PDB file of C-alpha atoms in Angstrom:
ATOM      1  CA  UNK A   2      97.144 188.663  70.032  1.00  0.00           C
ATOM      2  CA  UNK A   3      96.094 191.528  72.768  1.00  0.00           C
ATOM      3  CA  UNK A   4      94.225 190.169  76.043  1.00  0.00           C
ATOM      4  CA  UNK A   5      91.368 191.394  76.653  1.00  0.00           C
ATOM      5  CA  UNK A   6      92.608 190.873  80.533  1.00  0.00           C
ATOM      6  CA  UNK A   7      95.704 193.281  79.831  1.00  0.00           C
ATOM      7  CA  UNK A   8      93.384 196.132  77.957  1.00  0.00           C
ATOM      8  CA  UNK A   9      90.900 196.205  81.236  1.00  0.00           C
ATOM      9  CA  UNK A  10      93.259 196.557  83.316  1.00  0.00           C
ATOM     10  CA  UNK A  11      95.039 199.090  81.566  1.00  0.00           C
ATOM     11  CA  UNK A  12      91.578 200.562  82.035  1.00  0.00           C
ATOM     12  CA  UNK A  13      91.630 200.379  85.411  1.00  0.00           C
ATOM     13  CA  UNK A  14      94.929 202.276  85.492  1.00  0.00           C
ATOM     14  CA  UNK A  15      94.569 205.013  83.245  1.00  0.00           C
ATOM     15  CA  UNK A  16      95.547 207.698  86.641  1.00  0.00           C
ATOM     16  CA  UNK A  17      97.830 206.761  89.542  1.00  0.00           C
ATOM     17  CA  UNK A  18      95.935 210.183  90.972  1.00  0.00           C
ATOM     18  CA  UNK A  19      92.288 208.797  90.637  1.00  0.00           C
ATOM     19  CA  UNK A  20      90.679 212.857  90.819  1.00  0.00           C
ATOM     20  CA  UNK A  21      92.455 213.528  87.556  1.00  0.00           C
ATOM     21  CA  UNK A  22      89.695 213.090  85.147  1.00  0.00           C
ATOM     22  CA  UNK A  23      91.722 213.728  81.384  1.00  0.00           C
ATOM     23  CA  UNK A  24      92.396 210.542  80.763  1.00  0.00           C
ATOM     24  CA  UNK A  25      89.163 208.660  81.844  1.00  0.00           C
ATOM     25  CA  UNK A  26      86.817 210.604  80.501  1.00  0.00           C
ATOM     26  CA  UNK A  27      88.564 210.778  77.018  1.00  0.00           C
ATOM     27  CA  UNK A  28      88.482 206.967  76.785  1.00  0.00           C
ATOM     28  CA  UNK A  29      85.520 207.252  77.605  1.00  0.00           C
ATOM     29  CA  UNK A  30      84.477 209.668  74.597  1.00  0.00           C
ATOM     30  CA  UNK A  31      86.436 207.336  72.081  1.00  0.00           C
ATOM     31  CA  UNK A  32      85.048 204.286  73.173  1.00  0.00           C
ATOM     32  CA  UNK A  33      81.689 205.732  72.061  1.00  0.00           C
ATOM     33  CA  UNK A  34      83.382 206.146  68.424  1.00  0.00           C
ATOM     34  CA  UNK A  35      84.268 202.641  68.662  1.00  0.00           C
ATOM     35  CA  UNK A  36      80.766 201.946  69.673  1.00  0.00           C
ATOM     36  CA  UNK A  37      79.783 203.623  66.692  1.00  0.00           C
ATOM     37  CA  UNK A  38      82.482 201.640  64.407  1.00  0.00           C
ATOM     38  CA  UNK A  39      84.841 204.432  63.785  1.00  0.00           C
ATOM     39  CA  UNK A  40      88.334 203.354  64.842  1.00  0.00           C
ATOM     40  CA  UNK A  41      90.459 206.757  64.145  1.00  0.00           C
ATOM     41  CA  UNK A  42      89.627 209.979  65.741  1.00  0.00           C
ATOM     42  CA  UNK A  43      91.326 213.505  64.392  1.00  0.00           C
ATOM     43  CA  UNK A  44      92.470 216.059  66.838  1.00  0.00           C
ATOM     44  CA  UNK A  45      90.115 218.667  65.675  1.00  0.00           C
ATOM     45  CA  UNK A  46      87.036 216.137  66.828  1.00  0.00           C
ATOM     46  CA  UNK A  47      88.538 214.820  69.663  1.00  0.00           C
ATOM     47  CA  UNK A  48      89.463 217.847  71.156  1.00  0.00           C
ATOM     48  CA  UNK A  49      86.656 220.401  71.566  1.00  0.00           C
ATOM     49  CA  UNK A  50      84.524 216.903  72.610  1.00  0.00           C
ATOM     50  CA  UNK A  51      86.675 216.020  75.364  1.00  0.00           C
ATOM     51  CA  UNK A  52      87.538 219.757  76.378  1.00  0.00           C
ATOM     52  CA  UNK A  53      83.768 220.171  76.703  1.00  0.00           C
ATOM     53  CA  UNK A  54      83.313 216.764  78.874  1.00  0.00           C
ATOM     54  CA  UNK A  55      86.080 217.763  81.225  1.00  0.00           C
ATOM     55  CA  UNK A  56      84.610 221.452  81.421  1.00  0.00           C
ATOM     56  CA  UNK A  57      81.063 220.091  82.181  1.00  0.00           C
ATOM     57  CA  UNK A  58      82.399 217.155  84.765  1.00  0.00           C
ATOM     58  CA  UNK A  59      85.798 217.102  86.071  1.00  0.00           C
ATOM     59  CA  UNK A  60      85.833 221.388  86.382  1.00  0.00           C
ATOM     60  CA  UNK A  61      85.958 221.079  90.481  1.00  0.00           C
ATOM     61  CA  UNK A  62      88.822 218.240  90.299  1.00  0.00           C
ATOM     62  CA  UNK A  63      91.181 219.062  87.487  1.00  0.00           C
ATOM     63  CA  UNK A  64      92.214 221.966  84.961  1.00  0.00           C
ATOM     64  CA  UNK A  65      90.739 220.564  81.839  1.00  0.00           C
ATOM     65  CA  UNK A  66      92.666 220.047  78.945  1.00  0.00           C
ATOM     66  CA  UNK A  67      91.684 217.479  76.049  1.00  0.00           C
ATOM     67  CA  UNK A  68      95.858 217.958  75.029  1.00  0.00           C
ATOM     68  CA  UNK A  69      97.019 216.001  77.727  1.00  0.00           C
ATOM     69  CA  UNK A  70      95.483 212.355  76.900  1.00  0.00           C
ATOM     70  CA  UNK A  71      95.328 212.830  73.291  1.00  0.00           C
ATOM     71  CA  UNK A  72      99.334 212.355  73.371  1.00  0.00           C
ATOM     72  CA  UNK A  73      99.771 210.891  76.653  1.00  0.00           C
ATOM     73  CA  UNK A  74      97.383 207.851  76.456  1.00  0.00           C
ATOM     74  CA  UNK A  75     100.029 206.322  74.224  1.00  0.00           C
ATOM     75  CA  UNK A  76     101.937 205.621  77.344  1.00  0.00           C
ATOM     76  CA  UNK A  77     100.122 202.472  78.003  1.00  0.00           C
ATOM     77  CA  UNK A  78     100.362 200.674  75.096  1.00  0.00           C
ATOM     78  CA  UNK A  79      97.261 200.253  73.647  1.00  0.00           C
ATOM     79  CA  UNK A  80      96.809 204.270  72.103  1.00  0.00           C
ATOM     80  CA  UNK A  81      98.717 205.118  69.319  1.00  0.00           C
ATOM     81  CA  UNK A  82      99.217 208.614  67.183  1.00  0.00           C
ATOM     82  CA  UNK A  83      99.456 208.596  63.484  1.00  0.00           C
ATOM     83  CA  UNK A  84     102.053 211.012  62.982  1.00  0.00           C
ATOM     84  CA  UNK A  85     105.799 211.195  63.419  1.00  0.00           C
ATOM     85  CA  UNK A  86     106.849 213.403  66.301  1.00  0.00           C
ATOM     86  CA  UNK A  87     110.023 212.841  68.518  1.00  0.00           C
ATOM     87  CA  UNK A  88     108.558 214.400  71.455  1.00  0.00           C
ATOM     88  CA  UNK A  89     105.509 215.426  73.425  1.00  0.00           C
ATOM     89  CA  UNK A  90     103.733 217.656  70.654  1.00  0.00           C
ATOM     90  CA  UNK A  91     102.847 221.642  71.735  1.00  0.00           C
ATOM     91  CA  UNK A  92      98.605 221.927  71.195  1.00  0.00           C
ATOM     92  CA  UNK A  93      99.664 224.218  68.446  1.00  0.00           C
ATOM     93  CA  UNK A  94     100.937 222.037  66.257  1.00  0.00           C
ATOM     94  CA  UNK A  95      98.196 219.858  67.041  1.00  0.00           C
ATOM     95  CA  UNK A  96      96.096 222.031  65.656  1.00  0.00           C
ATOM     96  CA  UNK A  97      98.125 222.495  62.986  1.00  0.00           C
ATOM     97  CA  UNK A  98      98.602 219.173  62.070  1.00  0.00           C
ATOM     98  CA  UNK A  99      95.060 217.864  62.565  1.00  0.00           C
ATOM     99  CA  UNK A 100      96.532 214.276  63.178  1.00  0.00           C
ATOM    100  CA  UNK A 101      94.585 211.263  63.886  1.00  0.00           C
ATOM    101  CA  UNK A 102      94.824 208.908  67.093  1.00  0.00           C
ATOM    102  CA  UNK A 103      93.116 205.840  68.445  1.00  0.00           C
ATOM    103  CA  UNK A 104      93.182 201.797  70.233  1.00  0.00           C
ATOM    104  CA  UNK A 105      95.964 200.187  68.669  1.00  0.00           C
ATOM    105  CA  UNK A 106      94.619 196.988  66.331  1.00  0.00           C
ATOM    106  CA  UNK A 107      94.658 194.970  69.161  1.00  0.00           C
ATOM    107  CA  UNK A 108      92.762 197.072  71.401  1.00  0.00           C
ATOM    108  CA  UNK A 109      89.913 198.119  69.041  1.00  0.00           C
ATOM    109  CA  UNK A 110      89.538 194.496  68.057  1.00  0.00           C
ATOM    110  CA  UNK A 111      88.997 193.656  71.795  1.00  0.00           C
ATOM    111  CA  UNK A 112      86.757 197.025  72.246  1.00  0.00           C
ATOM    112  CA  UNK A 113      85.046 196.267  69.287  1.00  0.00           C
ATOM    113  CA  UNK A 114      83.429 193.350  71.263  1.00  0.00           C
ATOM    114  CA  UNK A 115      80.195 194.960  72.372  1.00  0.00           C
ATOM    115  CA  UNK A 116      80.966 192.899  75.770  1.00  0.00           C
ATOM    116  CA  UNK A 117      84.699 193.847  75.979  1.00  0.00           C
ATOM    117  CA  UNK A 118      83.468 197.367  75.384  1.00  0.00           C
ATOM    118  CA  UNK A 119      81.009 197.521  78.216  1.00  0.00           C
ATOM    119  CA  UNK A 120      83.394 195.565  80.696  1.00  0.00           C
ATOM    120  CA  UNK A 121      85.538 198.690  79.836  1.00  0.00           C
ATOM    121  CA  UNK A 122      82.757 201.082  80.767  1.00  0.00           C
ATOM    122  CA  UNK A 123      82.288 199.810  84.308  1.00  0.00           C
ATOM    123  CA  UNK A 124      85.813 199.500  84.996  1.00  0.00           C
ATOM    124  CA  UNK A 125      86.154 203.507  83.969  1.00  0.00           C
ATOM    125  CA  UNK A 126      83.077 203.817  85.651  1.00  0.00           C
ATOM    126  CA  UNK A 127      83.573 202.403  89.008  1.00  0.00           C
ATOM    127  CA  UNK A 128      87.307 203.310  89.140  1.00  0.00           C
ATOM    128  CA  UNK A 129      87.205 207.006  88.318  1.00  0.00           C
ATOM    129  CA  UNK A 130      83.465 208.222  88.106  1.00  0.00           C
ATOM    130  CA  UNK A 131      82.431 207.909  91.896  1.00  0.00           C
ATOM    131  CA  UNK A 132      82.291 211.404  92.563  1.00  0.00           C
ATOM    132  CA  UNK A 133      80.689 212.568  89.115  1.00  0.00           C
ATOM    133  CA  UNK A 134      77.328 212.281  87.543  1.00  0.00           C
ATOM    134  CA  UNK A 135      78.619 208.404  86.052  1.00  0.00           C
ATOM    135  CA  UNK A 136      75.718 207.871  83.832  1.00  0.00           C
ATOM    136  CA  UNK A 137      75.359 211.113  82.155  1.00  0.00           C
ATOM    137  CA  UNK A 138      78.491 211.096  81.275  1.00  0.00           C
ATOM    138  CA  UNK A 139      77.938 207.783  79.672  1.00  0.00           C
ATOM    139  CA  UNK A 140      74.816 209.113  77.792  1.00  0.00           C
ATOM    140  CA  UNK A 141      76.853 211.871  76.719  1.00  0.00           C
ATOM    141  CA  UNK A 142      79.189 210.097  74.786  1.00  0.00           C
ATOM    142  CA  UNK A 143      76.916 207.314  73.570  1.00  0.00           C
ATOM    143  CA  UNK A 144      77.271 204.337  75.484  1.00  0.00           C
ATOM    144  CA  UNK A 145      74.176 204.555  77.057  1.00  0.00           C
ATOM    145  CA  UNK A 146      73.578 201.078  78.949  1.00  0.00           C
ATOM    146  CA  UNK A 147      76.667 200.236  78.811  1.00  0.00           C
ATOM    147  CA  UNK A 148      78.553 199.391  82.194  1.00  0.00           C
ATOM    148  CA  UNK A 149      75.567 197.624  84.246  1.00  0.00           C
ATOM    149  CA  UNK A 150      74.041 194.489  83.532  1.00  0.00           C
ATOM    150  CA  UNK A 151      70.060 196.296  83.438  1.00  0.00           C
ATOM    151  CA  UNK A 152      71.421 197.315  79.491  1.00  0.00           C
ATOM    152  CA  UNK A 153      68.515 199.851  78.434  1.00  0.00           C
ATOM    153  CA  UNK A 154      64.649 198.409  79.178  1.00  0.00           C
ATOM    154  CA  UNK A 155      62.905 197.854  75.520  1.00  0.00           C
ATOM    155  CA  UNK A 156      60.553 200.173  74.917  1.00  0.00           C
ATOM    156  CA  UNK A 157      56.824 198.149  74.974  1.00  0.00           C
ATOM    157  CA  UNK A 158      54.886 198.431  72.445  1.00  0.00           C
ATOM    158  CA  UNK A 159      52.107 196.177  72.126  1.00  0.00           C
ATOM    159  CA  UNK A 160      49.899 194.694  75.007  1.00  0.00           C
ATOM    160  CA  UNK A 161      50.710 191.232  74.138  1.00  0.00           C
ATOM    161  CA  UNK A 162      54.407 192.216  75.156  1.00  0.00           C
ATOM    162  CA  UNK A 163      53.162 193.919  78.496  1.00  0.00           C
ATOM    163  CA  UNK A 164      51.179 191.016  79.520  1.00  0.00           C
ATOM    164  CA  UNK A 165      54.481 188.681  78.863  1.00  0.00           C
ATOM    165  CA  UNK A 166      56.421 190.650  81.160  1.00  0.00           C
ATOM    166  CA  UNK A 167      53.985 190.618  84.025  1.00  0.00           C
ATOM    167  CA  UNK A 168      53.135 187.027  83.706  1.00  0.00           C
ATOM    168  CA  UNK A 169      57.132 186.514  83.968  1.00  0.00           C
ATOM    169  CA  UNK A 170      57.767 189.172  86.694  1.00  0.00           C
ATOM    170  CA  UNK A 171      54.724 186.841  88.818  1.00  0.00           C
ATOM    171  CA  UNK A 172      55.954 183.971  87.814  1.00  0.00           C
ATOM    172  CA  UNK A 173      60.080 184.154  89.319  1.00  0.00           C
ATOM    173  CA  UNK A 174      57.949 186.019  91.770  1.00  0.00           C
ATOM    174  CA  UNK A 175      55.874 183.328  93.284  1.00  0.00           C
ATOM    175  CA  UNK A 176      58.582 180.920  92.477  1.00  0.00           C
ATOM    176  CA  UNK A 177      60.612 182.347  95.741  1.00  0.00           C
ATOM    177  CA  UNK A 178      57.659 183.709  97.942  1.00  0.00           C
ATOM    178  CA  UNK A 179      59.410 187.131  97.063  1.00  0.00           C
ATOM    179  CA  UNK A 180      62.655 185.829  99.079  1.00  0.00           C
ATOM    180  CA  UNK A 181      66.001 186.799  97.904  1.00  0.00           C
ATOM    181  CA  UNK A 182      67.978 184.202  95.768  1.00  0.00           C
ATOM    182  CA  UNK A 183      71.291 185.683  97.395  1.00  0.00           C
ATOM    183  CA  UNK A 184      70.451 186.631 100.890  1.00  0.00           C
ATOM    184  CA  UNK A 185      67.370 185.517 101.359  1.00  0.00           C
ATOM    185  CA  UNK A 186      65.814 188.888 102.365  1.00  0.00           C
ATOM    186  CA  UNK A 187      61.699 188.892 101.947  1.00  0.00           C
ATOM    187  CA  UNK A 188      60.498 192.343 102.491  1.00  0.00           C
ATOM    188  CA  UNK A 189      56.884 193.156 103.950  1.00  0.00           C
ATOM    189  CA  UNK A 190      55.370 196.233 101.806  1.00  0.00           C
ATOM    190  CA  UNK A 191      51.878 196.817 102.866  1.00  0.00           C
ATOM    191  CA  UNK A 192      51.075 193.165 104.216  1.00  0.00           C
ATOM    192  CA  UNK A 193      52.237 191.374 100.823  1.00  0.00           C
ATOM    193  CA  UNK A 194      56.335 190.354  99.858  1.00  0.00           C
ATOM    194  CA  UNK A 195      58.123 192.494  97.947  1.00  0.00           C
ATOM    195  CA  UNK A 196      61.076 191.044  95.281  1.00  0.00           C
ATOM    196  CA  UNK A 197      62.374 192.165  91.990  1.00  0.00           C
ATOM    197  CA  UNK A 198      62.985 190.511  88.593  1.00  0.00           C
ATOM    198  CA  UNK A 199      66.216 190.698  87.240  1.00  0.00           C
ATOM    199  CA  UNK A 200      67.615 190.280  84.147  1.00  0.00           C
ATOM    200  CA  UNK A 201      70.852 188.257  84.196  1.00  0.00           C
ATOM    201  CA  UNK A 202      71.599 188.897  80.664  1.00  0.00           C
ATOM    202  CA  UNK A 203      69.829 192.428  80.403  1.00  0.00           C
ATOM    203  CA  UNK A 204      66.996 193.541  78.000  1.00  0.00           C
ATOM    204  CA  UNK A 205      67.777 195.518  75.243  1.00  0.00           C
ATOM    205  CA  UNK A 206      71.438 197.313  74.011  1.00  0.00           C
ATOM    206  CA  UNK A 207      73.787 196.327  74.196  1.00  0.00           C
ATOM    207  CA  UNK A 208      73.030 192.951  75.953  1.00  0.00           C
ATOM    208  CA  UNK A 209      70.079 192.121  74.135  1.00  0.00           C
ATOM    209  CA  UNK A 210      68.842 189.076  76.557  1.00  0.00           C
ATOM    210  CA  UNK A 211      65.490 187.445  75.770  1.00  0.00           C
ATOM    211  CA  UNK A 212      62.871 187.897  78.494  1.00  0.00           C
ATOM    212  CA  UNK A 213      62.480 184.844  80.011  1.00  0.00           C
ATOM    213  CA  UNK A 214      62.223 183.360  83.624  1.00  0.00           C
ATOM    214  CA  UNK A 215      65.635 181.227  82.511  1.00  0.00           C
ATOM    215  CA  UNK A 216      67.876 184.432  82.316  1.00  0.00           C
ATOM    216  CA  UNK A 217      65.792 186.099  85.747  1.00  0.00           C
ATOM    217  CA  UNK A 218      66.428 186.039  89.406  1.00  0.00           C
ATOM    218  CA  UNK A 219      64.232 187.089  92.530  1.00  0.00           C
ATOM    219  CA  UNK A 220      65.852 189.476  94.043  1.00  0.00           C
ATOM    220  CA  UNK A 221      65.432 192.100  96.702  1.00  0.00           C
ATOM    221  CA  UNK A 222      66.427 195.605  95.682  1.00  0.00           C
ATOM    222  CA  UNK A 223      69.750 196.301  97.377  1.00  0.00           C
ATOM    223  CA  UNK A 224      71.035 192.906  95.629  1.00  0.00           C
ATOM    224  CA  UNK A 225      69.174 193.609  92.522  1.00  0.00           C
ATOM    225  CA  UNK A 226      71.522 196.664  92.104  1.00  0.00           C
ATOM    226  CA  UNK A 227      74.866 195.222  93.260  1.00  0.00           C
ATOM    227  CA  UNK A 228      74.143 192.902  90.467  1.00  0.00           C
ATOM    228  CA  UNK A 229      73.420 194.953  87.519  1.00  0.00           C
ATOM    229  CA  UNK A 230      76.098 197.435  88.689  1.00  0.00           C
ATOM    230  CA  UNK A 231      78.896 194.115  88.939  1.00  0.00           C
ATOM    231  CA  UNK A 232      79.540 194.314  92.629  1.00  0.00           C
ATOM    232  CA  UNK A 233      78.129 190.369  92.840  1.00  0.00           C
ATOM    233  CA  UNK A 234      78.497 187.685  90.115  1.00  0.00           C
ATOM    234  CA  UNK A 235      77.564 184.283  89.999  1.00  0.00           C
ATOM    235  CA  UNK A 236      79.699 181.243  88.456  1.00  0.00           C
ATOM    236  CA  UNK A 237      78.252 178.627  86.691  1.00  0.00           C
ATOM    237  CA  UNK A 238      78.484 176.503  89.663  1.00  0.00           C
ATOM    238  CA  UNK A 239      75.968 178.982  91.290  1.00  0.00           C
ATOM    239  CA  UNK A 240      77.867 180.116  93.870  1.00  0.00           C
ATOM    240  CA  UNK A 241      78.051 183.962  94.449  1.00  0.00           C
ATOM    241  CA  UNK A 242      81.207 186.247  94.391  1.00  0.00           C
ATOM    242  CA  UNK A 243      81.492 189.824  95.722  1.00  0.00           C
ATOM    243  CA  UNK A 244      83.528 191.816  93.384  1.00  0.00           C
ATOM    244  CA  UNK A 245      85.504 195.025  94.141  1.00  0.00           C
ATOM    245  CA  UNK A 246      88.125 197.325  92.207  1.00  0.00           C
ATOM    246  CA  UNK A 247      90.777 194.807  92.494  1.00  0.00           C
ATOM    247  CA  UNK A 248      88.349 192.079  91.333  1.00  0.00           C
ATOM    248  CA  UNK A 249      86.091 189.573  92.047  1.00  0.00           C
ATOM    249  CA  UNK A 250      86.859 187.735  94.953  1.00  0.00           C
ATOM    250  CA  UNK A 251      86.061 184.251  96.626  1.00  0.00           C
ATOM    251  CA  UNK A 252      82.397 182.914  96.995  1.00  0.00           C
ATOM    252  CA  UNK A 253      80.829 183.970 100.070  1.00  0.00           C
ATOM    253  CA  UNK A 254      77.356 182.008  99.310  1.00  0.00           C
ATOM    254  CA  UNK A 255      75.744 180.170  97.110  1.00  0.00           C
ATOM    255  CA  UNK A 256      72.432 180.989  94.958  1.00  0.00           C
ATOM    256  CA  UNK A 257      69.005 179.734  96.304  1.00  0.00           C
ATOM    257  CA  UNK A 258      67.591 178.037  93.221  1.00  0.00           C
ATOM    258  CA  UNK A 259      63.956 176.512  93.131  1.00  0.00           C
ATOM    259  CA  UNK A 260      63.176 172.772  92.044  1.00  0.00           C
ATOM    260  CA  UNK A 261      61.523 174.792  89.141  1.00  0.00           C
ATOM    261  CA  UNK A 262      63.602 177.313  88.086  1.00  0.00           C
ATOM    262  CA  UNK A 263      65.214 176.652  85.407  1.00  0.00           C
ATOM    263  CA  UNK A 264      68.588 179.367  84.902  1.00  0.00           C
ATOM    264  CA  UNK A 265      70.548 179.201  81.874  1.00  0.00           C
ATOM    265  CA  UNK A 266      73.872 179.558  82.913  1.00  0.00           C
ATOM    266  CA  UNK A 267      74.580 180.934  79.622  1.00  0.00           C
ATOM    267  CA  UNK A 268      73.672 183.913  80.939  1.00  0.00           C
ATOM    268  CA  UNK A 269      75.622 183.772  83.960  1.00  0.00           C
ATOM    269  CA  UNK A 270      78.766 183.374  82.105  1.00  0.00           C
ATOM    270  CA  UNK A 271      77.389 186.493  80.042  1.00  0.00           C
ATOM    271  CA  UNK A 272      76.984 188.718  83.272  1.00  0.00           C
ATOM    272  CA  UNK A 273      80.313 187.166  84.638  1.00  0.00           C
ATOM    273  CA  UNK A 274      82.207 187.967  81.131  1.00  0.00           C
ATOM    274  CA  UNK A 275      82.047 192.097  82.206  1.00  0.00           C
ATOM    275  CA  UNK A 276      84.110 190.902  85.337  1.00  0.00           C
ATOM    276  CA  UNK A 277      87.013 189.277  84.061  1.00  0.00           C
ATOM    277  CA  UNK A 278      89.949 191.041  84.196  1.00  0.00           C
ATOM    278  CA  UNK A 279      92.612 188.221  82.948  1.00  0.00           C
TER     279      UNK A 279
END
């Protein structure tokens, strides 16, 4: 059985030379088929999509080239090519040959876990993307919401649904005096505090976490964002880990929690589930 530990971190080291974008941004582009349930991807698709990615975003670091991963992603492990060459194929016969490529049966089983997948998408994200428009890239290939914990906000429809969220957004609110659960910040905005609501488990795809006071935190906004973008995590012991590229590390804190506030740690192990690399 594949690990889902041994595909992310053959995510995380797709390019010794982290500028070269071929690689990345074509995993990228197939993990949006996989999104979409199609495990094998012809050359004649994959191509002219991934040519026009790395034309569009990695022009300034890299001469693009979709021919380069399509055959060299195989290196790893987890890409294979349906066809029987000996050697490196010339694009030519590529395009002669129209063959098809894609995650080995253990890796698209692993990807295929909408969880996996997005655990995936911040490693790629975080690890290569830095220096390059990260999140239209990920729109562009149709992973949108994948790779932070936020997930993409429902769209509200009724007034009965607005009303819910403002009751709950008061409610975590007042719970903490708009103080920080991890560092206890309480910003002044005009005379009154100032704290967001986060989702631990985020609202719509592809997290799909219920709005509810039990998966939120109050938090201010610079650790409202290390959160949804994985920088902090929180075990189910409640105590808070800063994670980096190599990981997450030890805890440097633990969350404030109210007599009243009720988290389901369900969620936590959720949010935490996009960290794990082993």
């Amino acid at each position: 059985m594949t690990s889902p530990g041994a595909v992310l971190d053959w995510m995380g080291n797709l390019r010794p030379n982290r500028g070269a974008l071929h690689k990345p941004l074509a995993v990228l582009w197939v993990l949006g088929r996989v999104a979409a349930g199609q495990r094998w991807v012809r050359w004649r698709e994959f191509g002219p999509a991934v040519d026009e990615l790395l034309r569009v975003y990695a022009s300034a670091t890299s001469k693009p080239t979709s021919y380069y991963p399509f055959w060299h992603l195989s290196s790893g492990g987890f890409w294979e090519l349906r066809a029987s060459y000996t050697s490196a194929p010339t694009r030519t016969a590529l395009d002669a040959d129209d063959p098809e490529a894609g995650f080995t049966d253990g890796a698209y089983s692993v990807l295929s876990d909408p969880a996996h997948r997005a655990r995936a998408v911040a490693i790629v994200r975080r690890t290569y993307l830095a220096a390059v428009a990260a999140d239209a890239i990920v729109d562009a290939v149709g992973l949108t919401g994948c790779g932070t914990a936020a997930g993409v906000p429902r769209k509200l429809v009724t007034r009965q649904e607005v009303q819910r969220n403002a009751a709950n957004k008061r409610r975590i609110s007042d719970l903490y005096d708009d103080r920080c659960q991890v560092c206890g910040t309480r910003l002044d905005l005009l005379g009154r505090g100032y704290s967001e609501a986060a989702h631990i488990r985020g609202l719509g795809a592809p997290h799909d976490g219920e709005d509810a006071v039990e998966n939120m935190l109050c938090l201010c906004p610079n650790c409202h964002t290390r959160f949804d973008g994985f920088a902090l995590a929180i075990d189910e012991e409640l105590f808070i880990h800063e994670v980096t590229a190599a990981g997450e590390g030890p805890a440097v804190g633990k969350l404030t929690v109210a007599a009243d506030h009720k988290i389901d740690v369900r969620h936590l192990d959720y949010h935490r589930r996009f960290l794990a690399r082993s």
